[in-house]
mmCIF file of C-alpha atoms (C1' of nucleotides) in Angstrom:
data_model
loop_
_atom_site.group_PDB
_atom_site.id
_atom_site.type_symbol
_atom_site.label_atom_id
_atom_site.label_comp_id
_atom_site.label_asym_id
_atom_site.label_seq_id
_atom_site.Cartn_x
_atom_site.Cartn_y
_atom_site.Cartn_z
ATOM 1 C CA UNK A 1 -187.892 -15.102 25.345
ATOM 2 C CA UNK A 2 -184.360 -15.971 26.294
ATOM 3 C CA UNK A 3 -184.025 -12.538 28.623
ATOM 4 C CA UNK A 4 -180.950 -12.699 31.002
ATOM 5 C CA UNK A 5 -179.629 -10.926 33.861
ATOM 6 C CA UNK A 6 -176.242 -9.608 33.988
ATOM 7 C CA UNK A 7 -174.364 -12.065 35.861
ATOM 8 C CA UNK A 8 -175.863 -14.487 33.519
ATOM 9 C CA UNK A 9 -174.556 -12.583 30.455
ATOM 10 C CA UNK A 10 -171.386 -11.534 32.009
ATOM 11 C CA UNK A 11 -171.030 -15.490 32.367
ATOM 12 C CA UNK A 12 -172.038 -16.148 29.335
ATOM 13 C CA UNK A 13 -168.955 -13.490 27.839
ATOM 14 C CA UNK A 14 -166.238 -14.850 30.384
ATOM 15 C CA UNK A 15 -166.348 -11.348 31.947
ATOM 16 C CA UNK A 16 -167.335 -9.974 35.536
ATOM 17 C CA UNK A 17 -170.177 -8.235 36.156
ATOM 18 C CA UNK A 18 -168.414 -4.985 36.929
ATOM 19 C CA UNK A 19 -167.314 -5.289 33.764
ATOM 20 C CA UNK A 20 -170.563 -5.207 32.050
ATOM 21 C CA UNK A 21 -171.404 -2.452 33.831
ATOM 22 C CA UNK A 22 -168.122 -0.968 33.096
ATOM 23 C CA UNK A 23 -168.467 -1.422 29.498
ATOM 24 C CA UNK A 24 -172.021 0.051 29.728
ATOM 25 C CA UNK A 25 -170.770 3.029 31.397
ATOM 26 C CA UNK A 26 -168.504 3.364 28.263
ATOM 27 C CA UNK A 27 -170.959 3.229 25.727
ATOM 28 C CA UNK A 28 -169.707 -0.214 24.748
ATOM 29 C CA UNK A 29 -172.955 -2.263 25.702
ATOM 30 C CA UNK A 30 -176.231 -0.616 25.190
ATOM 31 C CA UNK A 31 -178.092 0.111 28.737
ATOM 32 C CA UNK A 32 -181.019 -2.588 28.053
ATOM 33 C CA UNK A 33 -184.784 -2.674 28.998
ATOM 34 C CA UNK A 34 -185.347 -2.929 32.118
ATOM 35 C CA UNK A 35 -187.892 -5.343 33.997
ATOM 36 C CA UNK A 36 -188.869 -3.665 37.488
ATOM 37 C CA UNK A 37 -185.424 -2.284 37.476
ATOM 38 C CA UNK A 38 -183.551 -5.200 36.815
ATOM 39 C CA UNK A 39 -181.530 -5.067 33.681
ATOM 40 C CA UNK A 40 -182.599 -7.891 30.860
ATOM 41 C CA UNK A 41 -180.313 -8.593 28.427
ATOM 42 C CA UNK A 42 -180.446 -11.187 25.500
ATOM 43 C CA UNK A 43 -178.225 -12.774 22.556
ATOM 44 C CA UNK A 44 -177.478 -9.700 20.808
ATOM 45 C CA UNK A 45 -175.634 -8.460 23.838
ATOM 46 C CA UNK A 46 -173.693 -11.816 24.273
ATOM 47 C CA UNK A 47 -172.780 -11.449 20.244
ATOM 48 C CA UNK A 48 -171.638 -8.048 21.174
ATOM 49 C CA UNK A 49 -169.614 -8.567 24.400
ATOM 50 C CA UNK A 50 -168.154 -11.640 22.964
ATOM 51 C CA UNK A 51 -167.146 -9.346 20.136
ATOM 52 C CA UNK A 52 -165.802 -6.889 22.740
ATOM 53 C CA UNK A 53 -163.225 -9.949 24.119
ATOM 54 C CA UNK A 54 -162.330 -10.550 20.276
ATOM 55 C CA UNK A 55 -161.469 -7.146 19.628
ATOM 56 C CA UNK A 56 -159.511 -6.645 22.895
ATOM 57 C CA UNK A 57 -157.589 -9.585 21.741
ATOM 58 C CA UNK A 58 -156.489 -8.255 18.649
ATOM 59 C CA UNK A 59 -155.336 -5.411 20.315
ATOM 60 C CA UNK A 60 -158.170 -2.821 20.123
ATOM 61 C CA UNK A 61 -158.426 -0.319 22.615
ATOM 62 C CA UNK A 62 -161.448 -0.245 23.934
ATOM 63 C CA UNK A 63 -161.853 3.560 22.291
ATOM 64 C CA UNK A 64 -161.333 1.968 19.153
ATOM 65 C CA UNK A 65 -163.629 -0.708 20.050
ATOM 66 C CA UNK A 66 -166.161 1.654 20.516
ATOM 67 C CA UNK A 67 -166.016 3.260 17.325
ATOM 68 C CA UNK A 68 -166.008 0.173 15.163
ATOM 69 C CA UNK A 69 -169.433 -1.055 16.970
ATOM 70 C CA UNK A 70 -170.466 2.572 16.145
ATOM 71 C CA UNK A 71 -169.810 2.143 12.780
ATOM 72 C CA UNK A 72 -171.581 -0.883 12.599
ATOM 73 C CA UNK A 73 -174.705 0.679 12.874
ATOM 74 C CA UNK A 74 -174.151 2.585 10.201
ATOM 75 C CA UNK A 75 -173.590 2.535 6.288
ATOM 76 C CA UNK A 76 -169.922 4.402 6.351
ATOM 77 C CA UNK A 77 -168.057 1.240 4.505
ATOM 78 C CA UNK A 78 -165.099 3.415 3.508
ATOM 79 C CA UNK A 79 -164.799 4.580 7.657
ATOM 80 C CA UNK A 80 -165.268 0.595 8.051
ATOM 81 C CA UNK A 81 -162.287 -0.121 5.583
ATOM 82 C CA UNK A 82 -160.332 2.274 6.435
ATOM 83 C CA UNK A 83 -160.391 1.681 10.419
ATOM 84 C CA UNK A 84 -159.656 -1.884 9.620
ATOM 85 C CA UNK A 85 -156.398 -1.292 7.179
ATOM 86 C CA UNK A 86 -155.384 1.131 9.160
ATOM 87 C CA UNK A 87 -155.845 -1.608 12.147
ATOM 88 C CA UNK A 88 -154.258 -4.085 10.119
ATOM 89 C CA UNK A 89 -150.824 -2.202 9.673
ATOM 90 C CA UNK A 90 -151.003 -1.611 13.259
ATOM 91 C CA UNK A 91 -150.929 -5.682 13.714
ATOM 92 C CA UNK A 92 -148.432 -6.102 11.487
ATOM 93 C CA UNK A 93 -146.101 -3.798 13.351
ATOM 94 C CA UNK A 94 -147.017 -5.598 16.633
ATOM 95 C CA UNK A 95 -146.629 -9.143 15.197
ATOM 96 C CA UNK A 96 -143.239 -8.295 13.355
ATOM 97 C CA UNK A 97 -142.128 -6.747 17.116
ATOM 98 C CA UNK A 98 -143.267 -9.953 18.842
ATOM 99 C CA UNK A 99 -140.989 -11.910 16.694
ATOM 100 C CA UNK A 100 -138.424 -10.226 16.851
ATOM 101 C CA UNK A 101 -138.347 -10.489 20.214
ATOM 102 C CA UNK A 102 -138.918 -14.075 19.643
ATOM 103 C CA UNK A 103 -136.219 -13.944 18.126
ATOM 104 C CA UNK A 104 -134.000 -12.755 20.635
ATOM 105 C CA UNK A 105 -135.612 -15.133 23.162
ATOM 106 C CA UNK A 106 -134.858 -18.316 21.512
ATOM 107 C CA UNK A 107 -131.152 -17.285 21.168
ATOM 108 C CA UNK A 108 -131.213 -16.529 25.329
ATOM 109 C CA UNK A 109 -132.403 -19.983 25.648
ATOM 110 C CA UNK A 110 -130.579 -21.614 23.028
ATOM 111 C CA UNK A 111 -127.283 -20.355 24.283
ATOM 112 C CA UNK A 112 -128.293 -20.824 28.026
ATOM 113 C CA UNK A 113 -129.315 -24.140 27.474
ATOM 114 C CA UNK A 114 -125.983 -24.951 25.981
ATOM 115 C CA UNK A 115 -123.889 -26.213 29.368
ATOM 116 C CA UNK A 116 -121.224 -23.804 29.777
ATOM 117 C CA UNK A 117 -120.345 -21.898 32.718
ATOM 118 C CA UNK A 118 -120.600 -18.217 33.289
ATOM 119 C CA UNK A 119 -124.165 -16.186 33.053
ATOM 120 C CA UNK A 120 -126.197 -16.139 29.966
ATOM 121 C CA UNK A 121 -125.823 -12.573 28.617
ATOM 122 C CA UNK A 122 -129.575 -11.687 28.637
ATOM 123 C CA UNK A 123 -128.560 -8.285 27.337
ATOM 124 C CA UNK A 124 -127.150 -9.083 24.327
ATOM 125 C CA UNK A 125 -129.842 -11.512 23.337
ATOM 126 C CA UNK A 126 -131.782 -8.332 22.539
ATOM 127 C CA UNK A 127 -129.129 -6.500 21.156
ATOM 128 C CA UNK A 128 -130.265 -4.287 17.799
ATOM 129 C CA UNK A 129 -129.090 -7.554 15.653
ATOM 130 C CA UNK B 1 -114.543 9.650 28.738
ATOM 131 C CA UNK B 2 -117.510 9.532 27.371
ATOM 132 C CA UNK B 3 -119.542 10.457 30.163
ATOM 133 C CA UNK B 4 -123.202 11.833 29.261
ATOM 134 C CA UNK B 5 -126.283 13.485 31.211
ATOM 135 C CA UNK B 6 -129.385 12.329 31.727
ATOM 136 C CA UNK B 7 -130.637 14.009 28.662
ATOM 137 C CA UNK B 8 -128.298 12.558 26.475
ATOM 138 C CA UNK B 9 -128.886 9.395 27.921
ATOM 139 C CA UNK B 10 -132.754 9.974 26.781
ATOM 140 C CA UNK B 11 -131.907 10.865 23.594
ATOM 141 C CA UNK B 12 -129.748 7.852 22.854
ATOM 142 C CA UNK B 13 -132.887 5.343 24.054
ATOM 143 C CA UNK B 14 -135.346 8.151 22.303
ATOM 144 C CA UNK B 15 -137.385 8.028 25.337
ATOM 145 C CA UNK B 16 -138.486 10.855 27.542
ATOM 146 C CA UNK B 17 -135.544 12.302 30.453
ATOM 147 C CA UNK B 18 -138.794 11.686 32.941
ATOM 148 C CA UNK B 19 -139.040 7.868 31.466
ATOM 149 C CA UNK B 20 -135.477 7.448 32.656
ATOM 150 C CA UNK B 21 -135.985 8.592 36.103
ATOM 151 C CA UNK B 22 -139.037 6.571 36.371
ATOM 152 C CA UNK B 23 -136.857 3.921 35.521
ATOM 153 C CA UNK B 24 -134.429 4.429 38.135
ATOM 154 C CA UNK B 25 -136.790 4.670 40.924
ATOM 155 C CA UNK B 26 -138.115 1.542 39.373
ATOM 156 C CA UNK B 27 -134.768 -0.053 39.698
ATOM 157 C CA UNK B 28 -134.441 -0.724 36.617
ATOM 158 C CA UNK B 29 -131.727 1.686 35.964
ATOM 159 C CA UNK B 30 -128.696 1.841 38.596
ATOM 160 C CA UNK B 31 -128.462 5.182 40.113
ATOM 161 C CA UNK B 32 -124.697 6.537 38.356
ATOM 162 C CA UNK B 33 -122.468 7.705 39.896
ATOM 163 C CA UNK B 34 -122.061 11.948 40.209
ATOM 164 C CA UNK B 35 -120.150 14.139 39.424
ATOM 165 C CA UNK B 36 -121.239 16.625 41.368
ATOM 166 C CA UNK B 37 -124.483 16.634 41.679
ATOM 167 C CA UNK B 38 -125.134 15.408 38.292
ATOM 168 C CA UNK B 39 -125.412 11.829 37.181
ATOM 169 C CA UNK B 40 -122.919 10.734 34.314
ATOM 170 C CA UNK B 41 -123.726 8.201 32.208
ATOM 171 C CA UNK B 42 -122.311 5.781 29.713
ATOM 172 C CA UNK B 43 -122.775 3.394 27.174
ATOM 173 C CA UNK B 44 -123.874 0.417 29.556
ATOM 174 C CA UNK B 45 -126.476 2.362 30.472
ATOM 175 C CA UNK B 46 -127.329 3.228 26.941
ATOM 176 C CA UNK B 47 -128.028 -0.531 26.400
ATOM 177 C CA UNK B 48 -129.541 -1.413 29.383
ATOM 178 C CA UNK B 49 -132.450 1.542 27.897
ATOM 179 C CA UNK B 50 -132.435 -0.090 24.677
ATOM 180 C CA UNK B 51 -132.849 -3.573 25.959
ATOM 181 C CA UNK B 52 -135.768 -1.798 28.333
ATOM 182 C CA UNK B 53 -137.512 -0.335 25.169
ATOM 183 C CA UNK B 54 -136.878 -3.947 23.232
ATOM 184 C CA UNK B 55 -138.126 -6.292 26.043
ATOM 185 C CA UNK B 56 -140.821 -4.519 26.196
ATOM 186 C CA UNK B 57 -141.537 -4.309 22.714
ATOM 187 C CA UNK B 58 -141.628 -7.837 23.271
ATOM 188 C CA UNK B 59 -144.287 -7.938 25.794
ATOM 189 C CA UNK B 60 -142.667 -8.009 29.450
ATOM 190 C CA UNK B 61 -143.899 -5.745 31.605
ATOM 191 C CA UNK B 62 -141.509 -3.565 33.595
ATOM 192 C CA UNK B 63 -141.417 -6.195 36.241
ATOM 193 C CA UNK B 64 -140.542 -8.601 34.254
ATOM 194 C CA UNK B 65 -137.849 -6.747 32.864
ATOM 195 C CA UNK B 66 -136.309 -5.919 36.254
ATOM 196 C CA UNK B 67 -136.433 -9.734 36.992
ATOM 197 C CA UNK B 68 -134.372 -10.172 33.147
ATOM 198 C CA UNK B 69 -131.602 -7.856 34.571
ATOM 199 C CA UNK B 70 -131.534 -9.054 38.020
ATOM 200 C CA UNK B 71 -130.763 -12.574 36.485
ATOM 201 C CA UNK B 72 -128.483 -11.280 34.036
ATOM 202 C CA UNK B 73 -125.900 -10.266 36.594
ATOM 203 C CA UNK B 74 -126.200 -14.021 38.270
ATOM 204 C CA UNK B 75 -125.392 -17.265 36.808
ATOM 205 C CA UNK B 76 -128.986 -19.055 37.168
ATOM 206 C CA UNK B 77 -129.053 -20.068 33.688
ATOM 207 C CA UNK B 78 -132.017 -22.847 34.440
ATOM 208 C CA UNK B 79 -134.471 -19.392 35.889
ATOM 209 C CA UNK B 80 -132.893 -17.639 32.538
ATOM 210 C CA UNK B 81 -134.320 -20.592 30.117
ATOM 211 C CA UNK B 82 -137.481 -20.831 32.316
ATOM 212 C CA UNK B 83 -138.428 -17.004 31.631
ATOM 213 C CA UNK B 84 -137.438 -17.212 28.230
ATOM 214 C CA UNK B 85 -139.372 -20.208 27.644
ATOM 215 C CA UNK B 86 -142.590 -18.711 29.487
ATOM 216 C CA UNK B 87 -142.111 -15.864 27.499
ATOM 217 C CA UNK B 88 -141.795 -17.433 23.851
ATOM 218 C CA UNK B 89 -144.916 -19.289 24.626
ATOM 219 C CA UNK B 90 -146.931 -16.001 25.462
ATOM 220 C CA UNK B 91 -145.727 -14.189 22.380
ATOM 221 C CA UNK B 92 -146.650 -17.319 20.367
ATOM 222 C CA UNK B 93 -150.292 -16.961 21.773
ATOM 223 C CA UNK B 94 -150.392 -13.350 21.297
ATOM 224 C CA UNK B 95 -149.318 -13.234 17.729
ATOM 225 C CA UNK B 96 -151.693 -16.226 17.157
ATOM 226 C CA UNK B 97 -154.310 -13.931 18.636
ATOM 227 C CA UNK B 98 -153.167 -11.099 16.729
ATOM 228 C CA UNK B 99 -153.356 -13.492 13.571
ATOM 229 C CA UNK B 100 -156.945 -14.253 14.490
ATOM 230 C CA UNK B 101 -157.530 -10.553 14.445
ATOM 231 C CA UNK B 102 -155.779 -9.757 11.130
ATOM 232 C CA UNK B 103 -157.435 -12.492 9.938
ATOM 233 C CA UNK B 104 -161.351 -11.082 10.763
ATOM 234 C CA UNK B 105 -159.919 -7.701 9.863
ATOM 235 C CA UNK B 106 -159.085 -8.360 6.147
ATOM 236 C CA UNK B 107 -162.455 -10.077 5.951
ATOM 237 C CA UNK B 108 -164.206 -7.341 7.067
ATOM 238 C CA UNK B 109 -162.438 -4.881 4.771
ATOM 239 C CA UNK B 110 -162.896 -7.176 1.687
ATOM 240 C CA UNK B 111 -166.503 -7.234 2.421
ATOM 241 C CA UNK B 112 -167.229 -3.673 2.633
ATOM 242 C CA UNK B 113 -164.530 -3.282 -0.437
ATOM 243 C CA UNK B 114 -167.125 -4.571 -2.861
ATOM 244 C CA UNK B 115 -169.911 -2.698 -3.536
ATOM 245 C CA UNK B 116 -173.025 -3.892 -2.395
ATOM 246 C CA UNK B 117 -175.225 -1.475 0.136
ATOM 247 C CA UNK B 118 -176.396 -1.524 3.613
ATOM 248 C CA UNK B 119 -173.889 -2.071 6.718
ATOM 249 C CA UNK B 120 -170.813 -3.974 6.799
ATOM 250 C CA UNK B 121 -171.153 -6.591 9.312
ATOM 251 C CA UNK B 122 -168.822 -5.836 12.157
ATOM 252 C CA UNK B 123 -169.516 -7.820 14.590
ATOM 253 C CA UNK B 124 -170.176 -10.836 12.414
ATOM 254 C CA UNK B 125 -166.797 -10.483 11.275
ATOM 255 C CA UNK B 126 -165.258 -11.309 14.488
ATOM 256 C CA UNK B 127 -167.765 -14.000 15.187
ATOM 257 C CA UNK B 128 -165.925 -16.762 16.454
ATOM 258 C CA UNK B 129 -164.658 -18.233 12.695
ATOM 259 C "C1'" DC C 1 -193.434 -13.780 54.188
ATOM 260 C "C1'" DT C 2 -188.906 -14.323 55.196
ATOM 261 C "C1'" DT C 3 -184.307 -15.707 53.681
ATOM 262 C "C1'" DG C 4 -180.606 -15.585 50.615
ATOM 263 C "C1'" DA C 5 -178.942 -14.663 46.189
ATOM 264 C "C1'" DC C 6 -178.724 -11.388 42.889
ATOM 265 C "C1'" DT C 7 -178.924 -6.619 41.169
ATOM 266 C "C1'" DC C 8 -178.420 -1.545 41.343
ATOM 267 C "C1'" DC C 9 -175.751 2.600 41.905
ATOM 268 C "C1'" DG C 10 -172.239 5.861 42.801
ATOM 269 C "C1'" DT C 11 -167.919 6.260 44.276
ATOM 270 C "C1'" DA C 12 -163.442 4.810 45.341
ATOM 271 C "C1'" DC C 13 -159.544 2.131 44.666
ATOM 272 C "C1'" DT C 14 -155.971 -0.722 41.988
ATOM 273 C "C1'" DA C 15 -152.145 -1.552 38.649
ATOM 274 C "C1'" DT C 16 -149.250 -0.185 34.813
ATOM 275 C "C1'" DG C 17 -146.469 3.065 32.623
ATOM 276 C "C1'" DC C 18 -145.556 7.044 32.129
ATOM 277 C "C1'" DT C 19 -145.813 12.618 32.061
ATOM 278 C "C1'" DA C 20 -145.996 17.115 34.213
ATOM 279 C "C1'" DC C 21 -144.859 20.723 37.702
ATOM 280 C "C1'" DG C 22 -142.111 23.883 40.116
ATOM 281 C "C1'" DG C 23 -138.499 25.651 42.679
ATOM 282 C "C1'" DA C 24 -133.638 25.077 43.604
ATOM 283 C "C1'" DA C 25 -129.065 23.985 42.185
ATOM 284 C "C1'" DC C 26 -125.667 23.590 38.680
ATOM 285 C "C1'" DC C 27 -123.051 24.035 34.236
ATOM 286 C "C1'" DT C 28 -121.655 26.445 30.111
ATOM 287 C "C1'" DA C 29 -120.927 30.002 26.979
ATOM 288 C "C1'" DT C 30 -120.437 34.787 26.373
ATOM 289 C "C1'" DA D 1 -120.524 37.186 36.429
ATOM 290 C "C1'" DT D 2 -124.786 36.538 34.563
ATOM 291 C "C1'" DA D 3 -128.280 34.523 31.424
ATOM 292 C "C1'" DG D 4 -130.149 30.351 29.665
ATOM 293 C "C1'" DG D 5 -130.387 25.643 29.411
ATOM 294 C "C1'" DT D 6 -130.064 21.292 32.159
ATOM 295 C "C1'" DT D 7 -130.566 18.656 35.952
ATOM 296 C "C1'" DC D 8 -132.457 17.410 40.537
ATOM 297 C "C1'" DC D 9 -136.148 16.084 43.515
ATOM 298 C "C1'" DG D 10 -140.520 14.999 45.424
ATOM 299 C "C1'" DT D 11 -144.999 14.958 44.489
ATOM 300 C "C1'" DA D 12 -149.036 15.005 41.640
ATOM 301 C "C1'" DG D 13 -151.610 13.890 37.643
ATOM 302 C "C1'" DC D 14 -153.078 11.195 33.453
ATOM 303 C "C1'" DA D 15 -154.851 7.212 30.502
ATOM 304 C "C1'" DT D 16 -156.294 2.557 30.272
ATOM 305 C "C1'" DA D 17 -158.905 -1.155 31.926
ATOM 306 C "C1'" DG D 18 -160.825 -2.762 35.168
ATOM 307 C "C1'" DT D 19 -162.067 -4.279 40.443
ATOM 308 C "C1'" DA D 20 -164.079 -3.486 44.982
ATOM 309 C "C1'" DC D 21 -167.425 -1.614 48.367
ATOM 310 C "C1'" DG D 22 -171.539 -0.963 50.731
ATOM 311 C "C1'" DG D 23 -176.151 -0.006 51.414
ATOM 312 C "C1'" DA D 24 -180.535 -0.390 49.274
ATOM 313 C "C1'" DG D 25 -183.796 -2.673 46.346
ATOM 314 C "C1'" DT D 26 -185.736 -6.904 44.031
ATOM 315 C "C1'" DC D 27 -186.863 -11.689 43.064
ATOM 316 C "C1'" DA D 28 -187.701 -16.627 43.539
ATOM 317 C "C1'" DA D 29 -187.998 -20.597 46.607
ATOM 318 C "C1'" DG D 30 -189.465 -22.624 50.618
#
DNA sequence: CTTGACTCCGTACTATGCTACGGAACCTAT
DNA sequence: ATAGGTTCCGTAGCATAGTACGGAGTCAAG
């Protein structure tokens, strides 16, 4: 068996090892057999940590986090669905937010970059437009 | 004039008369002048708030915000195009992230849309794709 | 069988961004 | 002039997501 300790699988997830533990405390990672005390973990737990990072990265609290790999365990597809549309407006909001404010960015620069004297009005680049 | 309170002053940025103290103390708001007492203030301040509440729509922390206003009031227009620049790239990672997310999101939702029994696989949704 | 790396555990601390509390002062309308 | 709503101020607390500490136990190599 491919058994691992925790600094192996908090390597193997890009995380620290106070961090596993951290997420164990949370309910996030299952506490794992133990072998004469020392934690063993294996590729389930890398698929789930791993899925952790993915989640974060899409925004997911790590509440919300919780609750989907809850659900997973279970047979509650219209939960499932709903969590993730609900999820999915969420994104849109944030990704319609982050370009806006794209948006305003590119005009700072654009208008900085243009010579001119004076101070680029970093203000009104985010003004309601 | 059109002098206004603090609560006004909250109202107009629809945050909380708290958020704009923490603000000041943060230096990110100047400290008004009083009239007696009480601060007055007026519509500069109203847009420094909103440009507060849209920068960080945008991603910046507060820090980063106080740096944005610090370097609006000079004429370093290279450190202006710098941030900016930084800036854009991050929010084009983080919507490309967010993307990612929407992305394993819809999947899983489709999956568990159509009949079929058992679980909806979760975690093999976000599996790296 | 000892050394050094790793693990365990609880607890404490950090950073970010607010939010609440409570008593005093002040402002406004009646 | 007095009641009620705001404002002022420092300080304290909260939620999120970790990060650090320190002493004790364990494990594998030499």
């Amino acid at each position: 068996m491919n058994a691992m300790t925790i600094g192996k699988l908090a390597a193997a997830g890009r995380v620290g090892v106070e961090t596993v533990r951290f997420y164990q405390r949370r309910g996030l990672l299952v506490e794992p057999e133990r072998n004469g005390g020392v934690r063993r973990y294996d590729e389930t737990d890398v698929s789930r940590l791993r899925f952790i990072r993915a989640a974060q990265a899409g925004g997911f609290t790590l509440a919300e986090i919780g609750e989907l790999l809850a659900l997973d365990a279970t047979e509650d597809r219209a939960r499932a669905r709903e969590l993730a549309n609900k999820r999915i407006a969420e994104i849109d909001e944030r990704i319609a937010a982050l370009q806006s404010a794209r948006k305003s960015l590119r005009r700072l620069a654009d208008e900085c970059a243009e010579g001119g004297d004076g101070r680029c009005p970093i203000i009104e680049a985010f003004e309601p437009s």
